[in-house]
Coordinates of C-alpha atoms in Angstrom, one line a residue:
Chain I
M1 CA 191.1 170.5 6.9
S2 CA 187.7 169.0 7.4
Q3 CA 188.3 169.5 11.2
Q4 CA 188.0 173.4 10.9
T5 CA 185.4 174.9 12.9
I6 CA 183.0 177.3 11.3
Q7 CA 184.8 180.1 13.0
E8 CA 188.2 179.0 11.7
K9 CA 186.7 178.8 8.2
L10 CA 185.5 182.4 8.6
G11 CA 189.1 183.5 9.7
Y12 CA 188.2 183.6 13.6
P13 CA 189.9 181.7 16.5
K14 CA 188.6 178.3 16.9
N15 CA 186.5 178.9 19.9
T16 CA 185.0 182.4 19.1
K17 CA 181.3 182.9 20.0
L18 CA 179.9 184.3 16.7
L19 CA 176.4 185.7 16.6
I20 CA 174.2 186.8 14.1
L21 CA 171.3 189.4 15.7
H22 CA 168.7 188.9 13.1
G23 CA 165.6 191.1 12.6
D24 CA 162.9 189.2 10.8
D25 CA 159.7 190.5 9.1
I26 CA 161.2 193.8 7.5
G27 CA 158.7 195.2 5.0
V28 CA 155.6 193.8 6.8
S29 CA 154.7 197.4 8.2
H30 CA 156.1 200.9 8.3
S31 CA 156.5 200.3 11.9
Q32 CA 158.4 197.1 11.6
N33 CA 160.7 199.0 8.9
M34 CA 161.5 201.9 11.4
A35 CA 162.2 200.0 14.3
S36 CA 164.4 197.2 12.3
L37 CA 166.2 199.5 10.1
T38 CA 166.9 201.9 13.1
A39 CA 168.2 198.7 15.0
L40 CA 170.2 197.9 11.9
G41 CA 171.7 201.2 11.1
K42 CA 172.6 201.8 14.9
G43 CA 174.3 198.3 15.2
F44 CA 171.9 197.1 17.6
I45 CA 171.3 194.1 15.6
S46 CA 173.6 192.8 12.7
S47 CA 171.2 191.6 9.9
G48 CA 167.6 191.3 8.9
S49 CA 165.4 189.9 6.2
I50 CA 162.7 191.3 3.9
M51 CA 159.1 190.1 3.2
V52 CA 158.8 191.0 -0.7
P53 CA 155.1 190.4 -0.9
C54 CA 154.2 193.0 1.8
P55 CA 152.8 196.5 1.3
W56 CA 155.8 198.3 2.9
F57 CA 158.4 196.3 0.8
P58 CA 159.1 199.4 -1.6
E59 CA 160.2 201.3 1.6
V60 CA 162.8 198.9 2.5
A61 CA 164.0 198.4 -1.0
A62 CA 164.6 202.1 -0.9
Y63 CA 166.5 201.8 2.3
A64 CA 168.6 199.0 0.9
I65 CA 169.7 201.0 -2.3
A66 CA 170.8 203.9 0.1
H67 CA 172.6 201.5 2.5
P68 CA 174.5 198.9 0.3
E69 CA 176.5 198.1 3.5
A70 CA 173.3 196.9 5.2
D71 CA 173.1 193.2 5.6
L72 CA 169.5 192.5 4.2
G73 CA 168.3 189.0 3.1
L74 CA 165.0 187.8 2.0
H75 CA 162.5 186.4 4.4
L76 CA 160.8 184.2 1.8
T77 CA 157.2 184.3 2.5
L78 CA 154.5 181.7 1.9
T79 CA 151.8 182.6 4.4
S80 CA 149.9 185.8 5.3
E81 CA 149.0 185.3 9.0
W82 CA 147.2 188.6 10.1
K83 CA 143.6 189.4 10.2
Y84 CA 142.8 192.6 8.5
Y85 CA 146.2 193.2 6.7
K86 CA 147.1 190.8 4.1
W87 CA 149.2 190.0 1.0
G88 CA 149.1 187.5 -2.0
P89 CA 151.7 185.8 -3.9
V90 CA 154.2 187.9 -6.0
A91 CA 153.5 185.4 -8.7
K92 CA 149.8 186.3 -8.7
D93 CA 147.9 184.0 -10.5
K94 CA 150.9 181.9 -11.7
A95 CA 151.1 180.9 -8.2
I96 CA 147.3 180.7 -7.6
S97 CA 147.4 177.3 -5.5
L98 CA 149.3 179.2 -2.8
S99 CA 146.5 181.7 -2.2
N100 CA 142.8 181.4 -0.6
N101 CA 139.7 182.4 -2.5
K102 CA 140.4 186.1 -1.7
G103 CA 143.8 185.9 -3.4
F104 CA 145.9 186.0 -0.1
L105 CA 148.5 183.6 0.9
Y106 CA 147.2 181.3 3.4
D107 CA 147.3 182.0 7.2
D108 CA 149.1 179.1 8.1
L109 CA 151.4 176.2 7.0
D110 CA 148.9 173.4 7.2
S111 CA 146.6 175.1 4.7
L112 CA 149.5 175.7 2.7
G113 CA 150.9 172.3 2.6
K114 CA 147.4 170.9 1.8
M115 CA 146.7 173.2 -1.1
A116 CA 150.1 174.3 -2.8
K117 CA 151.5 172.9 -5.8
L118 CA 155.1 172.3 -5.3
K119 CA 155.9 173.6 -8.7
E120 CA 154.1 176.9 -7.8
V121 CA 156.1 177.0 -4.4
E122 CA 159.2 177.2 -6.3
L123 CA 157.8 179.8 -8.8
E124 CA 156.7 182.0 -6.2
L125 CA 159.9 181.9 -4.4
R126 CA 161.9 182.6 -7.6
A127 CA 159.4 185.6 -8.2
Q128 CA 160.0 187.0 -4.7
I129 CA 163.9 186.9 -5.3
D130 CA 163.7 188.2 -8.7
R131 CA 161.5 190.9 -7.6
A132 CA 163.9 191.9 -4.9
I133 CA 166.5 192.0 -7.2
Q134 CA 164.4 194.2 -9.6
F135 CA 163.8 196.8 -7.0
G136 CA 167.8 197.1 -6.3
I137 CA 168.2 194.7 -3.4
R138 CA 171.4 192.4 -3.4
P139 CA 170.3 189.8 -1.0
T140 CA 173.0 188.5 1.5
H141 CA 171.0 185.6 2.6
F142 CA 167.8 183.8 2.5
D143 CA 165.5 182.6 5.5
S144 CA 161.9 181.9 5.7
H145 CA 158.8 183.6 7.1
M146 CA 157.1 181.3 9.8
A147 CA 159.4 178.5 8.5
G148 CA 157.2 178.3 5.3
C149 CA 160.1 176.9 3.4
F150 CA 160.9 174.4 5.9
F151 CA 157.3 172.7 5.8
N152 CA 158.7 169.5 4.3
K153 CA 161.7 168.0 2.7
E154 CA 160.4 169.0 -0.9
Y155 CA 160.2 172.7 0.2
L156 CA 163.3 172.6 1.9
K157 CA 165.2 171.1 -1.3
I158 CA 163.8 174.2 -3.4
Y159 CA 164.9 176.6 -0.7
I160 CA 168.6 175.3 -0.4
Q161 CA 168.7 174.9 -4.2
L162 CA 167.6 178.6 -4.7
A163 CA 170.3 179.7 -2.3
R164 CA 173.1 177.9 -4.1
E165 CA 171.8 179.2 -7.4
Y166 CA 171.7 182.9 -6.2
H167 CA 174.9 182.3 -4.4
V168 CA 173.8 183.2 -1.0
P169 CA 173.9 181.4 2.3
C170 CA 170.5 180.4 3.7
L171 CA 169.6 179.7 7.2
L172 CA 170.1 175.9 8.0
N173 CA 170.3 174.2 11.3
R174 CA 170.6 170.8 12.0
E175 CA 168.8 170.5 15.5
A176 CA 165.8 172.9 14.8
F177 CA 165.1 171.2 11.5
K178 CA 165.2 167.6 13.3
V179 CA 163.1 168.7 16.4
L180 CA 160.6 171.0 14.6
F181 CA 160.2 169.5 11.4
N182 CA 161.4 166.1 11.6
I183 CA 163.8 166.7 8.8
N184 CA 167.4 165.2 8.7
I185 CA 169.2 167.9 6.7
D186 CA 172.3 165.9 6.3
D187 CA 170.6 164.1 3.2
L188 CA 170.3 167.7 1.6
I189 CA 173.4 169.3 2.2
V190 CA 176.8 169.4 0.8
S191 CA 180.2 170.4 2.4
T192 CA 180.0 173.9 1.0
D193 CA 176.7 174.6 2.7
V194 CA 176.9 176.8 5.7
L195 CA 175.1 175.5 8.9
V196 CA 174.1 177.7 11.7
D197 CA 175.1 175.7 15.0
K198 CA 172.3 177.2 17.3
V199 CA 169.1 179.1 16.5
F200 CA 167.2 180.9 19.3
M201 CA 164.0 182.7 19.0
A202 CA 161.5 183.7 21.7
Y203 CA 158.3 181.6 22.2
P204 CA 155.1 183.0 23.9
N205 CA 156.3 181.4 27.4
D206 CA 159.6 183.2 27.2
Y207 CA 157.6 186.7 26.4
K208 CA 155.3 186.0 29.4
Q209 CA 158.6 185.7 31.6
G210 CA 160.1 188.9 30.2
M211 CA 162.2 189.5 27.1
A212 CA 165.0 190.6 29.0
N213 CA 165.1 187.5 31.1
Y214 CA 165.0 185.4 28.0
Y215 CA 167.6 187.1 26.0
T216 CA 170.0 187.6 29.0
K217 CA 169.8 183.7 29.6
V218 CA 170.4 182.9 25.7
I219 CA 173.3 185.4 25.6
S220 CA 174.9 184.5 29.0
S221 CA 174.9 180.8 28.0
L222 CA 175.9 181.3 24.3
Q223 CA 178.6 178.6 23.2
P224 CA 181.4 178.9 20.8
G225 CA 180.2 178.5 17.1
L226 CA 177.9 180.1 14.8
N227 CA 174.9 181.2 16.8
C228 CA 171.6 183.1 15.5
I229 CA 168.9 184.9 17.4
L230 CA 165.9 185.6 15.4
L231 CA 163.9 188.5 16.5
H232 CA 161.1 190.8 15.4
A233 CA 161.6 194.7 16.1
A234 CA 158.7 196.9 15.6
Y235 CA 157.3 199.8 17.5
N236 CA 154.0 199.4 19.8
D237 CA 152.2 202.0 17.7
D238 CA 148.6 202.2 16.2
E239 CA 149.7 200.6 12.9
M240 CA 151.3 197.7 14.6
Q241 CA 148.6 197.1 17.0
A242 CA 146.2 196.9 13.9
V243 CA 148.3 194.8 11.9
T244 CA 148.8 192.1 14.7
I245 CA 145.1 192.6 16.3
G246 CA 143.6 189.4 17.5
H247 CA 146.9 187.6 17.7
P248 CA 147.9 187.2 21.4
D249 CA 151.7 186.0 20.2
Y250 CA 154.2 188.0 18.3
G251 CA 152.1 191.2 18.5
A252 CA 153.0 194.9 18.9
A253 CA 154.0 195.0 22.6
W254 CA 156.1 191.7 21.8
R255 CA 158.1 193.5 19.0
Q256 CA 158.6 196.5 20.9
A257 CA 160.0 194.5 23.7
D258 CA 162.3 192.9 21.1
F259 CA 163.5 196.3 20.2
D260 CA 164.0 197.6 23.8
F261 CA 166.2 194.8 24.9
F262 CA 168.3 194.7 21.7
S263 CA 168.7 198.7 21.7
S264 CA 169.4 198.7 25.5
E265 CA 172.8 199.4 27.2
A266 CA 172.4 196.2 29.2
C267 CA 172.5 194.2 25.9
K268 CA 175.5 196.0 24.7
K269 CA 177.3 195.3 27.8
L270 CA 176.2 191.7 28.0
L271 CA 177.5 191.0 24.5
A272 CA 180.8 192.7 25.5
D273 CA 181.1 190.7 28.8
Q274 CA 180.6 187.4 27.1
N275 CA 183.1 188.2 24.4
I276 CA 180.6 187.5 21.7
H277 CA 181.4 188.6 18.3
L278 CA 178.6 189.8 16.1
I279 CA 178.8 188.5 12.5
T280 CA 176.7 189.3 9.3
W281 CA 175.4 187.1 6.8
K282 CA 176.9 189.2 4.3
E283 CA 180.5 188.5 5.8
I284 CA 179.6 184.6 5.6
K285 CA 178.6 185.0 2.0
E286 CA 181.7 186.8 1.1
K287 CA 184.0 184.5 2.8
L288 CA 182.2 181.0 2.4
V289 CA 179.8 181.3 -0.5
K290 CA 181.4 182.7 -3.7
Chain W
M1 CA 107.1 216.6 -13.1
S2 CA 110.3 217.4 -14.9
Q3 CA 110.5 220.8 -13.0
Q4 CA 110.9 219.0 -9.6
T5 CA 114.2 219.9 -7.8
I6 CA 116.3 217.0 -6.8
Q7 CA 115.3 218.0 -3.2
E8 CA 111.8 217.5 -4.1
K9 CA 112.7 214.2 -5.8
L10 CA 114.0 213.1 -2.6
G11 CA 110.9 214.1 -0.4
Y12 CA 112.4 217.7 0.8
P13 CA 111.2 220.8 0.5
K14 CA 112.2 222.8 -3.0
N15 CA 114.8 225.0 -1.3
T16 CA 116.6 222.6 1.1
K17 CA 120.4 222.8 1.2
L18 CA 121.4 219.2 0.9
L19 CA 124.9 218.2 1.6
I20 CA 126.9 214.9 1.3
L21 CA 130.0 215.2 3.7
H22 CA 132.3 212.6 2.0
G23 CA 135.5 211.0 3.2
D24 CA 137.7 209.6 0.3
D25 CA 140.5 207.1 0.4
I26 CA 139.1 204.9 3.1
G27 CA 141.1 201.6 2.9
V28 CA 144.5 203.3 1.9
S29 CA 146.1 203.1 5.4
H30 CA 145.1 202.2 9.1
S31 CA 145.2 205.7 9.7
Q32 CA 142.7 206.8 7.0
N33 CA 140.6 203.9 8.1
M34 CA 140.7 205.0 11.9
A35 CA 139.9 208.6 11.4
S36 CA 137.4 208.3 8.6
L37 CA 135.4 205.5 10.3
T38 CA 135.5 207.5 13.4
A39 CA 134.0 210.4 11.6
L40 CA 131.5 208.4 9.9
G41 CA 130.5 206.5 12.9
K42 CA 130.1 209.8 15.0
G43 CA 128.1 211.5 12.4
F44 CA 131.1 214.1 11.6
I45 CA 130.6 213.1 8.1
S46 CA 127.7 211.4 6.1
S47 CA 129.5 209.2 3.7
G48 CA 132.8 207.5 2.5
S49 CA 134.3 205.7 -0.1
I50 CA 136.6 202.6 -0.2
M51 CA 139.9 201.8 -2.1
V52 CA 139.7 198.2 -3.0
P53 CA 143.0 197.5 -4.3
C54 CA 144.8 199.0 -1.1
P55 CA 146.5 197.0 1.9
W56 CA 144.0 198.1 4.5
F57 CA 140.9 197.3 2.6
P58 CA 140.1 194.2 4.5
E59 CA 139.9 196.3 7.8
V60 CA 137.2 198.6 6.2
A61 CA 135.4 195.6 4.6
A62 CA 135.0 194.0 8.2
Y63 CA 133.7 197.5 9.4
A64 CA 131.3 197.6 6.7
I65 CA 129.9 194.1 7.7
A66 CA 129.5 195.3 11.3
H67 CA 127.8 198.5 10.4
P68 CA 125.5 197.8 7.5
E69 CA 124.0 201.2 8.1
A70 CA 127.2 203.0 7.2
D71 CA 127.0 204.8 4.0
L72 CA 130.1 203.4 2.1
G73 CA 130.6 203.5 -1.5
L74 CA 133.7 202.3 -3.8
H75 CA 136.4 204.9 -4.6
L76 CA 137.2 203.2 -7.8
T77 CA 141.0 203.3 -8.2
L78 CA 143.0 203.5 -11.3
T79 CA 146.2 205.1 -9.9
S80 CA 148.8 204.3 -7.1
E81 CA 150.2 207.9 -6.3
W82 CA 152.5 207.4 -3.1
K83 CA 156.2 207.0 -3.2
Y84 CA 157.1 203.8 -1.0
Y85 CA 153.5 202.5 -0.4
K86 CA 151.7 201.4 -3.5
W87 CA 149.3 198.8 -4.8
G88 CA 148.4 197.0 -8.2
P89 CA 145.1 196.2 -10.0
V90 CA 142.7 193.9 -8.4
A91 CA 142.6 192.0 -11.7
K92 CA 146.2 191.4 -11.5
D93 CA 147.8 190.2 -14.9
K94 CA 144.4 190.4 -16.7
A95 CA 144.7 194.3 -16.3
I96 CA 148.5 194.5 -16.9
S97 CA 148.0 197.6 -19.3
L98 CA 147.1 199.5 -16.2
S99 CA 150.2 198.7 -14.2
N100 CA 153.8 199.7 -14.5
N101 CA 156.8 197.3 -14.8
K102 CA 156.8 196.8 -11.0
G103 CA 153.1 195.7 -11.2
F104 CA 151.8 198.8 -9.6
L105 CA 149.0 201.2 -10.8
Y106 CA 150.5 204.2 -12.5
D107 CA 151.3 207.2 -10.3
D108 CA 149.4 209.7 -12.5
L109 CA 146.6 209.9 -15.0
D110 CA 148.6 210.8 -17.8
S111 CA 150.6 207.5 -17.6
L112 CA 147.4 205.7 -17.1
G113 CA 145.7 207.4 -20.2
K114 CA 148.8 206.6 -22.4
M115 CA 149.2 203.0 -21.4
A116 CA 145.9 201.5 -20.5
K117 CA 143.7 199.4 -22.7
L118 CA 140.0 200.5 -22.4
K119 CA 138.9 196.9 -22.1
E120 CA 141.2 196.3 -19.1
V121 CA 140.0 199.6 -17.5
E122 CA 136.5 198.0 -17.5
L123 CA 137.8 194.9 -16.3
E124 CA 139.6 196.2 -13.5
L125 CA 136.6 198.4 -12.4
R126 CA 134.4 195.3 -12.4
A127 CA 137.0 193.5 -10.6
Q128 CA 137.1 196.1 -7.8
I129 CA 133.3 196.1 -7.5
D130 CA 133.1 192.4 -7.4
R131 CA 135.8 192.0 -4.8
A132 CA 134.0 194.4 -2.7
I133 CA 130.7 192.5 -2.8
Q134 CA 132.8 189.3 -2.3
F135 CA 134.1 190.8 1.0
G136 CA 130.7 191.5 2.3
I137 CA 130.5 195.2 1.2
R138 CA 127.1 196.5 -0.3
P139 CA 128.3 199.8 -2.0
T140 CA 125.9 202.6 -1.7
H141 CA 127.6 204.6 -4.5
F142 CA 130.7 204.8 -6.6
D143 CA 133.0 207.8 -7.2
S144 CA 136.7 207.8 -8.3
H145 CA 140.1 208.2 -6.8
M146 CA 142.1 211.1 -8.2
A147 CA 139.2 211.4 -10.9
G148 CA 140.8 208.3 -12.6
C149 CA 137.3 207.3 -14.1
F150 CA 136.8 210.9 -15.4
F151 CA 139.9 210.9 -17.5
N152 CA 138.1 210.8 -20.8
K153 CA 134.8 210.4 -22.1
E154 CA 135.3 206.8 -22.7
Y155 CA 136.2 206.0 -19.3
L156 CA 133.2 208.0 -18.0
K157 CA 130.9 205.9 -20.1
I158 CA 132.1 202.6 -18.4
Y159 CA 131.9 204.3 -15.0
I160 CA 128.2 205.5 -15.5
Q161 CA 127.1 202.1 -17.1
L162 CA 128.8 200.3 -14.2
A163 CA 126.8 202.5 -11.7
R164 CA 123.6 201.7 -13.6
E165 CA 124.4 197.9 -13.9
Y166 CA 125.0 197.6 -10.1
H167 CA 122.0 199.8 -9.2
V168 CA 123.9 202.7 -7.4
P169 CA 124.3 206.3 -7.9
C170 CA 127.6 207.6 -8.9
L171 CA 129.4 211.0 -8.3
L172 CA 128.2 213.2 -11.3
N173 CA 128.7 216.8 -11.8
R174 CA 128.1 219.0 -14.9
E175 CA 130.3 221.8 -14.0
A176 CA 133.4 220.0 -12.7
F177 CA 133.2 217.6 -15.5
K178 CA 133.1 220.5 -18.0
V179 CA 135.8 222.8 -16.2
L180 CA 138.3 220.0 -15.2
F181 CA 137.9 217.4 -17.9
N182 CA 136.3 219.2 -20.8
I183 CA 133.5 216.7 -20.9
N184 CA 129.9 217.5 -21.6
I185 CA 128.1 214.9 -19.6
D186 CA 124.8 215.8 -21.0
D187 CA 125.6 213.6 -23.8
L188 CA 126.2 210.6 -21.5
I189 CA 123.2 211.0 -18.8
V190 CA 119.6 210.0 -18.9
S191 CA 116.8 211.5 -17.0
T192 CA 117.2 208.7 -14.0
D193 CA 120.9 209.5 -13.5
V194 CA 121.5 211.6 -10.2
L195 CA 123.5 214.6 -10.6
V196 CA 125.1 216.7 -7.7
D197 CA 124.6 220.3 -8.2
K198 CA 127.9 221.5 -6.6
V199 CA 131.1 219.6 -5.6
F200 CA 133.8 221.2 -3.3
M201 CA 137.2 220.0 -2.6
A202 CA 140.2 221.8 -0.9
Y203 CA 143.1 222.6 -3.2
P204 CA 146.7 223.3 -2.1
N205 CA 146.0 227.0 -1.8
D206 CA 142.9 226.5 0.3
Y207 CA 144.9 224.4 2.6
K208 CA 147.7 227.1 2.9
Q209 CA 145.0 229.6 4.1
G210 CA 143.7 227.2 6.7
M211 CA 141.1 224.4 6.2
A212 CA 138.8 226.0 8.8
N213 CA 138.8 229.2 6.5
Y214 CA 138.0 227.4 3.4
Y215 CA 135.3 224.9 4.8
T216 CA 133.5 227.8 6.7
K217 CA 133.5 229.8 3.5
V218 CA 132.3 226.8 1.6
I219 CA 129.5 226.0 4.0
S220 CA 128.4 229.4 4.8
S221 CA 127.8 230.0 1.0
L222 CA 126.2 226.7 0.2
Q223 CA 123.1 227.3 -2.1
P224 CA 120.0 224.9 -2.1
G225 CA 120.2 221.9 -4.0
L226 CA 122.4 218.6 -3.7
N227 CA 125.9 219.5 -2.7
C228 CA 129.0 217.5 -2.0
I229 CA 132.2 218.3 -0.1
L230 CA 134.8 215.7 -0.7
L231 CA 137.4 215.6 2.1
H232 CA 140.2 213.2 3.2
A233 CA 140.1 212.2 6.9
A234 CA 143.4 210.6 8.4
Y235 CA 145.5 211.0 11.4
N236 CA 148.9 212.8 11.2
D237 CA 150.7 209.7 12.5
D238 CA 153.9 208.0 11.7
E239 CA 152.0 205.7 9.3
M240 CA 150.3 208.3 7.4
Q241 CA 153.4 210.6 7.2
A242 CA 155.2 207.6 5.7
V243 CA 152.4 206.9 3.1
T244 CA 152.6 210.4 1.7
I245 CA 156.1 211.2 2.1
G246 CA 157.7 213.5 -0.5
H247 CA 154.1 214.6 -1.5
P248 CA 153.5 218.3 -0.3
D249 CA 149.8 218.2 -1.0
Y250 CA 147.1 215.8 0.6
G251 CA 149.6 214.7 3.3
A252 CA 149.2 213.5 6.9
A253 CA 148.7 217.1 8.2
W254 CA 146.3 218.1 5.5
R255 CA 144.3 215.1 6.3
Q256 CA 144.4 215.6 10.1
A257 CA 143.1 219.3 9.3
D258 CA 140.4 217.7 7.5
F259 CA 139.4 215.5 10.3
D260 CA 139.9 218.3 13.0
F261 CA 137.5 220.7 11.0
F262 CA 134.6 218.2 10.5
S263 CA 134.8 216.9 14.3
S264 CA 134.8 220.4 15.5
E265 CA 131.9 221.9 17.5
A266 CA 132.3 225.1 15.1
C267 CA 131.5 222.7 12.1
K268 CA 128.4 221.3 13.8
K269 CA 127.2 224.8 14.8
L270 CA 127.7 226.0 11.3
L271 CA 126.0 223.4 9.5
A272 CA 122.9 223.9 11.9
D273 CA 123.0 227.7 11.6
Q274 CA 122.9 227.5 7.9
N275 CA 119.8 224.8 8.1
I276 CA 121.8 222.4 5.9
H277 CA 120.5 218.9 5.9
L278 CA 123.1 216.1 5.7
I279 CA 122.2 213.4 3.3
T280 CA 123.9 210.0 2.6
W281 CA 124.3 208.3 -0.9
K282 CA 122.4 205.4 0.5
E283 CA 119.3 207.6 0.9
I284 CA 119.8 208.7 -2.5
K285 CA 120.1 205.2 -3.8
E286 CA 117.1 204.0 -1.8
K287 CA 114.7 206.9 -3.0
L288 CA 116.0 207.3 -6.6
V289 CA 117.9 204.5 -8.0
K290 CA 116.1 201.2 -7.5

């Protein structure tokens, strides 16, 4: 039994190429909401995750209530990276070690790691989950904005523990955690935890060479297993340009390029040609995480 | 000496028509910031005020630092009236009686008046002023969003006291306070407080009949004294439409109409033809409130 592939555990043939097409950062802005929820509603992407501390969170909560079938998880957030548009911890002063002297979450992981008390990290993550539930969201999975929850092994333990406690799968990948964070997750997981075999996300160099090139290459060479592409869909409009001002990477044009590729006929054809089966976190939750 | 008109106190001839053209709600959204700060920068309006608890507050704070000459006060905010885009008190849990069970300021003044503890109203207003100063803003005046600070005489006392304490003028008008709030401000003011003789603001009926009609009428019949027109300049774009969704009044098109009128050649000509002198709160502060 232990030799079953993840595809088989999910009821698919052994060598199926499963893919979660995942829109990050929903809730950060109206522009991100409109593009990501359009992509989700039209089936251009399969899944997305929500940033609870952000200003446009109530808009996506209303969408989630109106669309209970939508695969929406929580993009657990410990940072606030933009210049003029920022947010603080949901737990407010109870998570004061997570915020700078202006009450905003830190811009980057290094400051977070230096300043945050572990107890308050847990308290803040719980506050975000409970707030999502209070607003009527039934999260299908957890992942983490800017990999905040993967900062070190202690953060990761909390993240995995919360996923178990709330009965949802969370984004876990052996290779990425080893390469990017030098964390061996084998020490932390048990046999019932779900692992993603491969995670892909465009980096600045990929963007420079054209998103269509990058994603075409990723999708064309996708292997059997449970795969996940993380993308950031928003419109290249005034609001998104202002949110991302001064940041060369992951800006408004980048997010529009993500939307454009995944809403294209070329993408649709490529997925079909490669016999790729889109899957949701919701399906994974329902089949494997009771 | 007590027979001097306000114009004379300010160093103008006795019968000058002084006018503050005032943009409210700066900071509420990027759209409001861009339209209002464009109008301010180009001299279409003379003054504006900032909502400290709102998501786009840091953007206007950066503008204020870069433009120390700009006449920017604080639009002291005790309500959060939109549907999917909301904000809570700056004082967070220390002003918990001002917020609903989701941590947002109440939608309307009635709920505020029923629920808020007076001590926490004062604490929240102080927190907003101190936060503005922390961000580098030097407020030239105070006024109040949705007239929250004018809800009753106790609120008004705090508002006037804070203006004196921070050495700024605040928007006070004998007639409006009597008619709209049934408050006789003569009990609250002293001879050094500055009163505006007439305050004008478009109401839904005025909008329906066309903003150009309304403002042309107001400006054409302006009397000598210190006058103030309160307006709300934003662009009728995706963001502002989403902020104001479900609200027929003071919506995105309304705000665009305000911007359009005050940026028009017709408005400029009308102000000149009527010998109207635009004045700032900053000038009033410097001359009359030391």
